[in-house]
Coordinates of C-alpha atoms in Angstrom, one line a residue:
M1 CA 77.0 123.9 101.3
D2 CA 79.7 123.1 99.2
Y3 CA 82.4 120.4 99.9
L4 CA 86.2 119.8 99.4
L5 CA 87.1 116.2 99.4
D6 CA 90.3 115.3 101.3
T7 CA 92.6 112.6 99.7
N8 CA 91.4 109.7 101.8
I9 CA 87.8 110.4 100.8
V10 CA 88.7 110.5 97.0
Y11 CA 90.6 107.3 97.6
L12 CA 87.5 105.6 99.0
I13 CA 85.4 106.8 96.1
I14 CA 87.8 105.1 93.9
K15 CA 87.6 102.0 95.6
N16 CA 83.9 102.1 95.3
N17 CA 83.0 102.5 98.9
D18 CA 79.2 102.3 99.0
K19 CA 78.7 104.6 102.1
I20 CA 80.7 107.5 100.5
N21 CA 79.3 106.9 97.0
N22 CA 76.0 107.2 98.3
K23 CA 76.8 110.4 100.4
V24 CA 78.3 111.8 97.2
Y25 CA 75.0 111.0 95.3
Q26 CA 73.1 112.7 97.9
I27 CA 75.0 115.8 97.9
K28 CA 75.0 116.1 94.0
F29 CA 71.2 115.6 94.1
Q30 CA 70.8 118.5 96.4
N31 CA 72.7 120.6 93.9
H32 CA 75.8 121.1 96.3
K33 CA 79.1 121.4 94.6
I34 CA 82.1 119.0 95.2
F35 CA 85.6 120.1 94.7
I36 CA 89.1 118.4 94.8
S37 CA 92.2 120.2 95.8
C38 CA 95.4 120.0 93.4
I39 CA 97.2 118.6 96.5
T40 CA 94.8 115.5 96.6
Y41 CA 95.3 115.2 92.7
F42 CA 99.0 115.1 93.3
E43 CA 98.8 112.7 96.2
I44 CA 96.4 110.2 94.5
R45 CA 98.2 110.5 91.0
R46 CA 101.8 109.9 92.5
G47 CA 100.5 106.8 94.3
F48 CA 99.0 105.3 91.3
L49 CA 101.9 106.0 89.2
A50 CA 104.4 104.4 91.8
L51 CA 102.1 101.4 92.0
D52 CA 101.7 101.1 88.1
A53 CA 98.0 100.9 88.8
P54 CA 96.3 101.7 85.4
R55 CA 92.8 100.8 86.5
Q56 CA 92.7 102.9 89.4
R57 CA 94.4 105.7 87.4
E58 CA 91.4 105.4 84.9
R59 CA 89.0 105.7 87.7
F60 CA 90.6 108.7 89.1
N61 CA 90.9 110.4 85.8
N62 CA 87.0 109.8 85.4
L63 CA 86.5 111.2 88.8
C64 CA 88.5 114.3 88.0
Q65 CA 86.2 114.9 84.9
D66 CA 83.2 115.2 87.4
Y67 CA 84.8 117.7 90.1
Q68 CA 86.5 120.9 89.5
I69 CA 89.9 121.0 90.8
I70 CA 91.0 123.9 92.8
L71 CA 94.5 125.2 92.2
L72 CA 96.9 126.9 94.6
D73 CA 96.6 130.0 92.4
N74 CA 95.4 132.3 95.2
L75 CA 98.1 133.9 97.6
A76 CA 95.3 133.8 100.2
I77 CA 95.5 130.0 100.4
L78 CA 99.1 130.1 101.0
E79 CA 98.8 132.8 103.7
K80 CA 96.1 130.7 105.4
A81 CA 98.3 127.6 105.3
A82 CA 101.3 129.7 106.7
E83 CA 99.0 130.8 109.7
I84 CA 97.8 127.3 110.3
H85 CA 101.2 125.8 110.2
A86 CA 102.6 128.4 112.7
D87 CA 99.6 128.0 115.0
L88 CA 99.8 124.2 115.0
R89 CA 103.5 124.4 115.6
L90 CA 103.2 126.8 118.5
R91 CA 100.5 124.7 120.0
G92 CA 102.8 121.6 119.6
L93 CA 100.3 120.0 117.2
P94 CA 102.0 119.7 113.8
I95 CA 100.3 118.0 111.0
Q96 CA 101.4 117.0 107.4
T97 CA 102.0 120.0 105.1
E98 CA 99.7 118.6 102.4
D99 CA 96.8 118.5 105.1
I100 CA 97.5 122.1 105.9
L101 CA 97.3 123.1 102.2
I102 CA 94.1 121.3 101.8
A103 CA 92.6 122.6 104.9
A104 CA 93.6 126.3 104.0
T105 CA 92.0 125.9 100.6
A106 CA 88.7 124.6 102.3
I107 CA 88.8 127.6 104.7
V108 CA 89.7 130.2 102.1
K109 CA 87.1 129.1 99.6
G110 CA 84.4 128.7 102.3
L111 CA 84.1 124.9 101.9
T112 CA 83.5 122.0 104.1
L113 CA 86.4 119.8 104.1
V114 CA 85.3 116.1 104.0
S115 CA 88.0 113.9 105.6
N116 CA 88.5 110.8 107.7
D117 CA 91.8 112.2 109.2
R118 CA 91.4 113.1 112.9
D119 CA 94.6 115.3 112.7
L120 CA 92.5 117.9 110.9
L121 CA 90.4 118.5 114.0
R122 CA 93.2 120.4 115.3
V123 CA 92.9 123.2 112.6
K124 CA 90.9 126.3 113.8
E125 CA 88.2 127.8 111.6
L126 CA 87.9 124.7 109.5
S127 CA 84.4 123.3 108.8
L128 CA 84.9 119.4 108.7
E129 CA 82.6 116.5 108.1
N130 CA 83.5 112.9 108.2
W131 CA 81.5 110.7 105.9
V132 CA 83.1 107.5 107.0
T133 CA 82.0 107.8 110.7
D134 CA 78.8 109.9 110.2
N135 CA 75.5 108.2 109.9

């Protein structure tokens, strides 16, 4: 099983969260792949630029060397995102566009999304794990 890390998980890695870092180590030891979405890259990068946080930016840049960043270069991801958005809107359960794009990326690429965002439980077809609350 390979994984896509949501923005909140990447942020915890940058903050050196022991529980998350141990889980990442276990996953890598088992030869599973870990990816980051370009949306997560954008969200983290804009935050550190706005805060003028050079140390965190450096940690993030180092992290990006370890994990492949998945780009939105696949029309199937955008199609899936549109479907998710429409489904959630029709059900009266909208979530942020960034979360929809990250979820669509995980679904299309066959990855398990790792997130601490409960809103993502609303997305059908999404394989989701929460390394913050899971033992």
